[in-house]
């Protein structure tokens, strides 16, 4: 029996709760600290089924009707004898869960970020201190599904399941009871296939929202004349060559960081860091119409059909870009800036990343980079390693 704790109360938490509870060998508990979600979810399940509808690739549907054993806001109850704790909440909420869980964690526990997002391990090492060194950490590049809950605490839908999901593990001094990839795979079912390999820092460097969204916003709007536009432009399928080039250069710089770190610490495997174009070819293999280049790959990705730039409407019915959208407000401090911080530790210059961040911070009203260095006053609200005092190569790799 595996004791699995799911942290969160949103879309991913609903779906994972239903799918994992279908495994008779899993004792599934949900911990949600947010507002009154635990009470509402518990009440919603009373006398009702908890239904997860999975839309399969062959257009069939699987209906699961398995409830988690417990939904609670009490970390002691949730974490009692836990083997694996899975975070399925946006990154800004991670710290709250880490602090609440810390007194109830036993050595050997596996903590999973699903997704972890950039700098997950830095946050865990800092929040849990010595305890973290006796636990293991896994982080995955995304959620396994595109999903939504349709009725809170009662029903959720899996719109699509990924074929595979890249992740990595870092092992502390007390080994887990069983191979954590196999345990998690057992809770997810056959898909997505979990590809756990390489160093955890590779997943931090491959948190692709941090490259994709800010690069496209920078490319489209950095020379904007301030005049509203008639329609929100297509975000991906309307990509221009300059934005694709920007994204590619950002990705090249991140590859250079990985390569430099592997030279500095030859025992570390960061070959899980790939160029963003390779990433697209793996993740969206069946959706891309023209695989000639990164530019054509994104423009012809059917999974992105109809998605537009985040905008707000003006009084006269036109549109201006929304620079307070999560594509900057989350993807800079919890994404690109973390890579910049790692580059700084590795001693690798990042001129394109610097240009994107310098433009973005102005639009966001934040100060991160000053004279090319991560010295701005708002670094303290990011997940860059410097914010946690992790300023050496060994420290960011957890060696
Ligand atoms: P969500 O948006 O459904 O999460 C909302 C939940 O986060 C709330 O129910 C609450 O439990 C918690 N929360 C919200 N505000 C909070 C606050 N101020 N303090 C503490 N907790 C708060 O998230 P979802 O959709 O489950 O996604 C989880 C992660 O997976 C996110 O990082 C998301 O970007 C990523 N993801 C989601 C996909 C999807 O299809 N839902 C697809 C790919 C990635």
Short mmCIF file of C-alpha atoms and ligand atoms in Angstrom, two decimals:
data_model
loop_
_atom_site.label_atom_id
_atom_site.label_comp_id
_atom_site.label_asym_id
_atom_site.label_seq_id
_atom_site.Cartn_x
_atom_site.Cartn_y
_atom_site.Cartn_z
CA UNK A 1 0.00 0.00 0.00
CA UNK A 2 1.29 3.45 -0.91
CA UNK A 3 0.13 6.44 1.10
CA UNK A 4 -0.26 9.29 -1.36
CA UNK A 5 -0.99 12.90 -0.41
CA UNK A 6 -2.19 15.27 -3.11
CA UNK A 7 -1.69 18.95 -2.31
CA UNK A 8 -4.07 21.38 -3.97
CA UNK A 9 -7.73 21.83 -4.69
CA UNK A 10 -7.83 22.79 -8.35
CA UNK A 11 -8.12 21.00 -11.69
CA UNK A 12 -5.03 18.82 -11.38
CA UNK A 13 -5.78 17.86 -7.77
CA UNK A 14 -9.30 16.73 -8.70
CA UNK A 15 -8.13 14.57 -11.58
CA UNK A 16 -5.19 13.04 -9.74
CA UNK A 17 -7.44 12.27 -6.76
CA UNK A 18 -9.88 10.36 -8.98
CA UNK A 19 -7.27 8.52 -11.04
CA UNK A 20 -4.98 7.57 -8.14
CA UNK A 21 -7.95 6.39 -6.06
CA UNK A 22 -8.66 3.85 -8.81
CA UNK A 23 -5.47 2.08 -7.76
CA UNK A 24 -6.53 -0.36 -5.01
CA UNK A 25 -3.00 -0.23 -3.59
CA UNK A 26 -3.12 3.52 -2.99
CA UNK A 27 -4.40 5.24 0.14
CA UNK A 28 -5.17 8.69 -1.30
CA UNK A 29 -5.60 11.85 0.77
CA UNK A 30 -6.06 15.41 -0.47
CA UNK A 31 -4.63 18.34 1.47
CA UNK A 32 -5.95 21.74 0.48
CA UNK A 33 -5.06 24.76 2.57
CA UNK A 34 -6.83 27.29 0.43
CA UNK A 35 -9.91 29.04 1.83
CA UNK A 36 -12.72 26.59 2.61
CA UNK A 37 -11.89 24.14 -0.20
CA UNK A 38 -11.41 21.13 2.11
CA UNK A 39 -14.82 21.56 3.74
CA UNK A 40 -16.54 22.23 0.41
CA UNK A 41 -14.93 19.23 -1.31
CA UNK A 42 -15.75 16.89 1.60
CA UNK A 43 -19.36 18.07 1.65
CA UNK A 44 -19.69 17.80 -2.12
CA UNK A 45 -18.66 14.13 -2.00
CA UNK A 46 -21.10 13.21 0.80
CA UNK A 47 -23.66 10.86 -0.66
CA UNK A 48 -22.39 11.52 -4.18
CA UNK A 49 -19.99 9.86 -6.58
CA UNK A 50 -16.70 11.58 -7.36
CA UNK A 51 -16.52 11.25 -11.13
CA UNK A 52 -13.52 11.72 -13.38
CA UNK A 53 -14.30 11.48 -17.09
CA UNK A 54 -11.22 10.65 -19.15
CA UNK A 55 -11.38 11.44 -22.86
CA UNK A 56 -9.12 8.87 -24.51
CA UNK A 57 -7.13 9.37 -27.70
CA UNK A 58 -9.37 6.96 -29.64
CA UNK A 59 -12.34 9.22 -28.76
CA UNK A 60 -13.71 6.71 -26.21
CA UNK A 61 -14.36 7.79 -22.62
CA UNK A 62 -13.42 6.13 -19.37
CA UNK A 63 -15.54 7.03 -16.36
CA UNK A 64 -13.87 6.63 -12.97
CA UNK A 65 -15.89 6.80 -9.77
CA UNK A 66 -13.35 6.52 -6.98
CA UNK A 67 -13.17 8.92 -4.07
CA UNK A 68 -10.03 9.91 -2.22
CA UNK A 69 -10.19 8.51 1.31
CA UNK A 70 -9.83 11.95 2.90
CA UNK A 71 -9.96 15.61 1.93
CA UNK A 72 -8.64 17.84 4.67
CA UNK A 73 -6.92 21.11 5.51
CA UNK A 74 -5.11 19.46 8.42
CA UNK A 75 -1.51 18.71 7.36
CA UNK A 76 -0.97 16.30 10.30
CA UNK A 77 -3.92 14.13 9.27
CA UNK A 78 -3.05 14.22 5.60
CA UNK A 79 0.65 13.48 6.01
CA UNK A 80 0.35 10.72 8.62
CA UNK A 81 2.65 7.88 7.38
CA UNK A 82 2.82 9.45 3.91
CA UNK A 83 5.14 7.81 1.38
CA UNK A 84 4.67 10.31 -1.42
CA UNK A 85 3.42 13.88 -1.43
CA UNK A 86 2.45 15.38 -4.78
CA UNK A 87 2.10 19.13 -5.34
CA UNK A 88 -0.45 19.99 -8.01
CA UNK A 89 -0.80 23.68 -7.26
CA UNK A 90 0.59 26.78 -8.96
CA UNK A 91 4.18 27.47 -7.86
CA UNK A 92 3.32 30.57 -5.80
CA UNK A 93 1.45 28.29 -3.35
CA UNK A 94 4.28 25.76 -2.84
CA UNK A 95 5.88 27.48 0.14
CA UNK A 96 2.67 27.50 2.15
CA UNK A 97 2.35 23.71 1.75
CA UNK A 98 6.03 23.11 2.54
CA UNK A 99 5.80 25.10 5.77
CA UNK A 100 2.57 23.43 6.85
CA UNK A 101 3.81 19.91 6.12
CA UNK A 102 7.32 20.20 7.58
CA UNK A 103 6.51 19.12 11.17
CA UNK A 104 4.72 15.99 9.89
CA UNK A 105 7.21 14.63 7.37
CA UNK A 106 9.24 11.50 8.08
CA UNK A 107 12.65 10.80 6.54
CA UNK A 108 12.42 8.83 3.29
CA UNK A 109 9.32 10.68 2.07
CA UNK A 110 9.24 11.54 -1.63
CA UNK A 111 8.02 15.00 -2.58
CA UNK A 112 6.85 15.43 -6.16
CA UNK A 113 6.27 18.67 -8.06
CA UNK A 114 3.68 17.86 -10.72
CA UNK A 115 4.65 20.25 -12.17
CA UNK A 116 7.50 21.48 -9.96
CA UNK A 117 8.27 24.51 -12.14
CA UNK A 118 11.59 26.34 -12.06
CA UNK A 119 13.37 26.37 -8.75
CA UNK A 120 11.10 23.85 -7.01
CA UNK A 121 14.08 22.15 -5.38
CA UNK A 122 15.54 25.46 -4.17
CA UNK A 123 12.29 26.19 -2.35
CA UNK A 124 12.16 22.69 -0.81
CA UNK A 125 15.79 22.67 0.31
CA UNK A 126 15.33 26.08 1.93
CA UNK A 127 11.93 25.43 3.56
CA UNK A 128 12.78 21.98 4.92
CA UNK A 129 16.50 22.49 5.65
CA UNK A 130 18.10 19.33 7.12
CA UNK A 131 14.84 17.41 6.77
CA UNK A 132 15.00 17.88 2.99
CA UNK A 133 18.35 16.09 2.96
CA UNK A 134 16.63 12.98 4.34
CA UNK A 135 13.87 13.04 1.74
CA UNK A 136 13.79 12.75 -2.04
CA UNK A 137 12.49 15.28 -4.54
CA UNK A 138 11.05 14.68 -7.98
CA UNK A 139 9.93 17.30 -10.43
CA UNK A 140 8.04 16.94 -13.71
CA UNK A 141 7.79 19.35 -16.59
CA UNK A 142 4.00 19.68 -16.56
CA UNK A 143 0.72 18.19 -15.41
CA UNK A 144 0.03 14.81 -17.04
CA UNK A 145 -3.24 16.11 -18.49
CA UNK A 146 -5.09 19.06 -19.91
CA UNK A 147 -7.96 19.00 -17.43
CA UNK A 148 -10.68 20.94 -15.68
CA UNK A 149 -12.93 20.23 -12.75
CA UNK A 150 -16.52 20.67 -13.88
CA UNK A 151 -18.22 20.53 -10.48
CA UNK A 152 -16.11 21.32 -7.45
CA UNK A 153 -15.52 18.24 -5.29
CA UNK A 154 -17.69 16.09 -7.51
CA UNK A 155 -16.63 15.92 -11.14
CA UNK A 156 -13.64 16.58 -13.37
CA UNK A 157 -12.74 15.97 -16.98
CA UNK A 158 -9.47 14.96 -18.60
CA UNK A 159 -9.49 16.70 -21.97
CA UNK A 160 -6.27 15.05 -23.09
CA UNK A 161 -3.46 12.95 -21.59
CA UNK A 162 0.17 13.53 -22.53
CA UNK A 163 2.04 10.65 -24.17
CA UNK A 164 5.07 11.14 -21.95
CA UNK A 165 6.30 13.47 -19.25
CA UNK A 166 9.93 14.35 -18.54
CA UNK A 167 11.06 14.53 -14.96
CA UNK A 168 14.05 14.00 -12.69
CA UNK A 169 14.75 12.89 -9.17
CA UNK A 170 17.14 13.96 -6.44
CA UNK A 171 17.73 11.46 -3.65
CA UNK A 172 18.44 12.43 -0.06
CA UNK A 173 20.25 10.30 2.52
CA UNK A 174 17.23 8.15 3.47
CA UNK A 175 16.10 6.23 0.38
CA UNK A 176 12.42 5.93 -0.49
CA UNK A 177 10.62 2.64 0.26
CA UNK A 178 10.19 1.91 -3.45
CA UNK A 179 11.26 3.36 -6.80
CA UNK A 180 9.31 6.64 -6.83
CA UNK A 181 8.83 6.69 -10.61
CA UNK A 182 7.17 3.28 -10.46
CA UNK A 183 5.03 4.33 -7.50
CA UNK A 184 3.82 7.47 -9.26
CA UNK A 185 3.31 5.63 -12.54
CA UNK A 186 1.17 3.13 -10.65
CA UNK A 187 -1.02 6.00 -9.44
CA UNK A 188 -1.34 7.57 -12.90
CA UNK A 189 -1.94 4.47 -15.01
CA UNK A 190 -0.07 3.72 -18.24
CA UNK A 191 -0.06 7.31 -19.56
CA UNK A 192 1.76 9.57 -19.59
CA UNK A 193 4.91 7.47 -19.56
CA UNK A 194 7.15 9.06 -16.94
CA UNK A 195 10.63 9.72 -18.32
CA UNK A 196 12.67 10.29 -15.18
CA UNK A 197 16.32 10.93 -15.98
CA UNK A 198 19.20 13.32 -15.38
CA UNK A 199 19.69 15.93 -12.69
CA UNK A 200 16.79 17.80 -11.11
CA UNK A 201 18.28 21.10 -12.24
CA UNK A 202 17.60 19.99 -15.82
CA UNK A 203 13.85 20.13 -15.13
CA UNK A 204 14.24 23.58 -13.60
CA UNK A 205 16.09 24.71 -16.74
CA UNK A 206 13.45 23.07 -18.95
CA UNK A 207 10.42 24.77 -17.39
CA UNK A 208 9.45 25.87 -20.87
CA UNK A 209 6.69 28.38 -20.02
CA UNK A 210 9.56 30.57 -18.89
CA UNK A 211 11.05 30.64 -22.38
CA UNK A 212 7.99 30.40 -24.53
CA UNK A 213 5.62 33.03 -23.17
CA UNK A 214 8.05 35.89 -22.40
CA UNK A 215 9.92 35.38 -25.71
CA UNK A 216 6.71 35.65 -27.74
CA UNK A 217 5.47 38.67 -25.79
CA UNK A 218 8.84 40.41 -26.16
CA UNK A 219 9.00 39.62 -29.87
CA UNK A 220 5.52 40.94 -30.59
CA UNK A 221 5.41 44.01 -28.35
CA UNK A 222 8.91 45.34 -27.69
CA UNK A 223 8.58 47.85 -30.52
CA UNK A 224 4.87 48.46 -30.04
CA UNK A 225 3.86 52.07 -30.74
CA UNK A 226 1.21 52.05 -27.99
CA UNK A 227 -1.75 52.18 -30.38
CA UNK A 228 -4.54 49.67 -29.65
CA UNK A 229 -4.98 46.89 -32.20
CA UNK A 230 -8.24 45.81 -33.82
CA UNK A 231 -8.04 42.18 -32.67
CA UNK A 232 -5.96 40.19 -30.18
CA UNK A 233 -3.18 38.67 -32.35
CA UNK A 234 -2.81 34.89 -32.41
CA UNK A 235 -0.23 34.05 -29.79
CA UNK A 236 1.36 30.90 -31.24
CA UNK A 237 -0.06 30.38 -34.70
CA UNK A 238 0.56 34.08 -35.47
CA UNK A 239 4.19 33.97 -34.30
CA UNK A 240 6.69 36.11 -36.26
CA UNK A 241 10.23 35.12 -37.27
CA UNK A 242 11.81 37.51 -34.77
CA UNK A 243 9.94 35.99 -31.82
CA UNK A 244 10.91 32.47 -32.92
CA UNK A 245 14.52 33.62 -33.22
CA UNK A 246 14.36 35.18 -29.74
CA UNK A 247 13.00 31.93 -28.25
CA UNK A 248 15.64 29.91 -30.03
CA UNK A 249 18.45 32.16 -28.74
CA UNK A 250 17.08 31.97 -25.19
CA UNK A 251 17.08 28.19 -25.52
CA UNK A 252 20.65 28.19 -26.89
CA UNK A 253 21.78 30.20 -23.86
CA UNK A 254 20.13 27.72 -21.50
CA UNK A 255 21.84 24.85 -23.33
CA UNK A 256 25.15 26.68 -22.87
CA UNK A 257 24.44 26.91 -19.13
CA UNK A 258 23.77 23.16 -18.93
CA UNK A 259 26.87 22.38 -20.92
CA UNK A 260 29.04 24.64 -18.75
CA UNK A 261 27.71 23.03 -15.56
CA UNK A 262 28.47 19.54 -16.91
CA UNK A 263 32.04 20.67 -17.64
CA UNK A 264 32.37 22.08 -14.14
CA UNK A 265 30.86 18.93 -12.52
CA UNK A 266 31.41 15.98 -14.89
CA UNK A 267 29.47 13.60 -12.60
CA UNK A 268 26.27 15.58 -13.25
CA UNK A 269 23.97 14.62 -16.12
CA UNK A 270 22.14 17.58 -17.62
CA UNK A 271 21.50 15.97 -20.98
CA UNK A 272 17.81 16.27 -20.09
CA UNK A 273 18.14 19.92 -21.16
CA UNK A 274 17.15 20.05 -24.83
CA UNK A 275 16.60 22.81 -27.38
CA UNK A 276 13.05 24.15 -27.32
CA UNK A 277 12.51 22.96 -30.89
CA UNK A 278 13.37 19.37 -29.87
CA UNK A 279 11.04 19.77 -26.93
CA UNK A 280 8.18 20.76 -29.25
CA UNK A 281 8.86 17.81 -31.52
CA UNK A 282 8.63 15.43 -28.53
CA UNK A 283 5.69 16.95 -26.73
CA UNK A 284 3.49 17.87 -29.71
CA UNK A 285 4.63 15.15 -32.14
CA UNK A 286 1.16 14.55 -33.58
CA UNK A 287 -0.05 18.16 -33.63
CA UNK A 288 2.56 19.87 -35.80
CA UNK A 289 1.83 20.42 -39.48
CA UNK A 290 5.25 21.65 -40.63
CA UNK A 291 8.34 20.56 -38.67
CA UNK A 292 10.87 22.46 -40.86
CA UNK A 293 11.95 24.91 -38.15
CA UNK A 294 10.98 26.18 -34.69
CA UNK A 295 9.06 28.99 -36.43
CA UNK A 296 6.95 26.65 -38.60
CA UNK A 297 6.58 24.16 -35.75
CA UNK A 298 4.86 26.70 -33.51
CA UNK A 299 2.86 28.35 -36.29
CA UNK A 300 1.41 25.02 -37.40
CA UNK A 301 0.85 23.45 -33.97
CA UNK A 302 -2.84 22.48 -34.00
CA UNK A 303 -2.89 22.16 -30.20
CA UNK A 304 -2.51 25.97 -30.08
CA UNK A 305 -5.33 26.72 -32.47
CA UNK A 306 -7.13 29.99 -31.73
CA UNK A 307 -5.07 30.99 -28.67
CA UNK A 308 -4.44 34.74 -28.67
CA UNK A 309 -2.17 37.23 -26.93
CA UNK A 310 -3.46 38.24 -23.50
CA UNK A 311 -5.13 41.61 -24.00
CA UNK A 312 -7.60 44.00 -22.39
CA UNK A 313 -10.36 45.77 -24.28
CA UNK A 314 -10.29 49.56 -24.62
CA UNK A 315 -13.40 51.75 -24.37
CA UNK A 316 -13.63 51.95 -28.16
CA UNK A 317 -13.61 48.15 -28.56
CA UNK A 318 -9.95 47.77 -29.52
CA UNK A 319 -7.27 45.78 -27.68
CA UNK A 320 -4.04 46.50 -25.82
CA UNK A 321 -1.60 43.89 -24.48
CA UNK A 322 -2.05 42.80 -20.87
CA UNK A 323 1.41 42.85 -19.35
CA UNK A 324 0.07 41.88 -15.92
CA UNK A 325 -0.92 38.45 -17.24
CA UNK A 326 0.64 35.29 -15.75
CA UNK A 327 2.69 34.93 -18.96
CA UNK A 328 4.92 37.62 -17.43
CA UNK A 329 3.88 37.86 -13.77
CA UNK A 330 4.51 34.11 -13.14
CA UNK A 331 6.70 33.05 -16.02
CA UNK A 332 9.42 35.66 -15.31
CA UNK A 333 9.88 35.24 -11.51
CA UNK A 334 9.14 31.48 -11.53
CA UNK A 335 10.70 30.79 -14.91
CA UNK A 336 13.14 32.77 -17.01
CA UNK A 337 14.63 34.62 -14.08
CA UNK A 338 15.52 31.32 -12.40
CA UNK A 339 17.50 30.33 -15.49
CA UNK A 340 19.19 33.72 -15.45
CA UNK A 341 20.13 33.12 -11.81
CA UNK A 342 21.56 29.69 -12.63
CA UNK A 343 23.51 31.19 -15.55
CA UNK A 344 24.98 33.76 -13.19
CA UNK A 345 26.17 31.00 -10.82
CA UNK A 346 27.57 29.02 -13.76
CA UNK A 347 29.32 32.12 -15.11
CA UNK A 348 27.63 31.97 -18.52
CA UNK A 349 26.60 35.20 -20.28
CA UNK A 350 22.95 35.40 -21.40
CA UNK A 351 22.48 38.48 -23.61
CA UNK A 352 19.11 37.45 -25.10
CA UNK A 353 17.63 36.39 -21.76
CA UNK A 354 18.83 39.70 -20.31
CA UNK A 355 17.08 41.66 -23.09
CA UNK A 356 13.80 39.82 -22.56
CA UNK A 357 13.89 40.21 -18.77
CA UNK A 358 14.93 43.88 -18.95
CA UNK A 359 11.96 44.63 -21.21
CA UNK A 360 9.55 42.47 -19.16
CA UNK A 361 10.49 43.92 -15.78
CA UNK A 362 9.70 47.40 -17.04
CA UNK A 363 6.27 46.29 -18.25
CA UNK A 364 5.61 44.44 -14.98
CA UNK A 365 6.75 47.36 -12.80
CA UNK A 366 9.42 45.17 -11.19
CA UNK A 367 13.17 45.43 -10.69
CA UNK A 368 15.14 42.20 -11.05
CA UNK A 369 18.20 42.92 -13.19
CA UNK A 370 20.36 45.97 -12.55
CA UNK A 371 23.36 46.51 -14.85
CA UNK A 372 23.09 42.94 -16.12
CA UNK A 373 23.16 41.44 -12.60
CA UNK A 374 20.39 39.96 -10.47
CA UNK A 375 20.57 42.76 -7.95
CA UNK A 376 17.11 44.34 -8.13
CA UNK A 377 14.85 44.77 -5.11
CA UNK A 378 12.25 42.31 -6.41
CA UNK A 379 14.62 39.32 -6.65
CA UNK A 380 13.40 38.43 -3.14
CA UNK A 381 9.98 37.45 -4.54
CA UNK A 382 11.34 35.07 -7.22
CA UNK A 383 12.64 31.50 -7.21
CA UNK A 384 16.17 32.40 -8.39
CA UNK A 385 18.84 30.51 -6.47
CA UNK A 386 20.31 33.82 -5.25
CA UNK A 387 17.10 34.53 -3.37
CA UNK A 388 17.77 31.44 -1.24
CA UNK A 389 21.47 32.16 -0.84
CA UNK A 390 22.37 29.34 -3.25
CA UNK A 391 25.28 30.91 -5.07
CA UNK A 392 27.69 28.06 -5.84
CA UNK A 393 27.55 25.33 -8.46
CA UNK A 394 27.39 22.61 -5.78
CA UNK A 395 24.57 24.41 -3.98
CA UNK A 396 22.30 24.72 -7.04
CA UNK A 397 22.88 21.07 -7.94
CA UNK A 398 22.25 19.85 -4.39
CA UNK A 399 25.69 18.16 -4.23
P1 LIG B 1 -5.61 25.55 -10.66
O1 LIG B 1 -5.61 26.91 -11.27
O2 LIG B 1 -6.85 24.74 -10.79
O3 LIG B 1 -5.25 25.72 -9.11
C1 LIG B 1 -6.13 26.38 -8.35
C2 LIG B 1 -5.91 25.90 -6.94
O4 LIG B 1 -4.70 26.45 -6.44
C3 LIG B 1 -7.01 26.35 -6.04
O5 LIG B 1 -8.10 25.46 -6.12
C4 LIG B 1 -6.30 26.34 -4.72
O6 LIG B 1 -6.27 25.02 -4.18
C5 LIG B 1 -4.89 26.75 -5.06
N1 LIG B 1 -4.74 28.20 -4.87
C6 LIG B 1 -5.18 29.18 -5.68
N2 LIG B 1 -4.89 30.38 -5.16
C7 LIG B 1 -4.26 30.15 -4.00
C8 LIG B 1 -3.70 30.99 -3.01
N3 LIG B 1 -3.75 32.31 -3.11
N4 LIG B 1 -3.12 30.39 -1.96
C9 LIG B 1 -3.05 29.05 -1.85
N5 LIG B 1 -3.57 28.21 -2.75
C10 LIG B 1 -4.15 28.76 -3.81
O7 LIG B 1 -4.34 24.77 -11.13
P2 LIG B 1 -4.31 23.45 -12.00
O8 LIG B 1 -5.07 23.68 -13.25
O9 LIG B 1 -4.65 22.31 -11.14
O10 LIG B 1 -2.78 23.40 -12.38
C11 LIG B 1 -1.76 23.08 -11.43
C12 LIG B 1 -0.45 23.39 -12.10
O11 LIG B 1 -0.36 22.65 -13.34
C13 LIG B 1 -0.29 24.86 -12.49
O12 LIG B 1 1.05 25.20 -12.30
C14 LIG B 1 -0.65 24.88 -13.98
O13 LIG B 1 0.00 25.92 -14.66
C15 LIG B 1 -0.15 23.53 -14.43
N6 LIG B 1 -0.83 22.98 -15.62
C16 LIG B 1 -2.20 22.87 -15.65
C17 LIG B 1 -2.84 22.31 -16.74
C18 LIG B 1 -4.32 22.10 -16.78
O14 LIG B 1 -4.84 21.62 -17.79
N7 LIG B 1 -5.06 22.39 -15.73
C19 LIG B 1 -2.06 21.85 -17.92
C20 LIG B 1 -0.64 22.00 -17.77
C21 LIG B 1 -0.06 22.54 -16.66
#
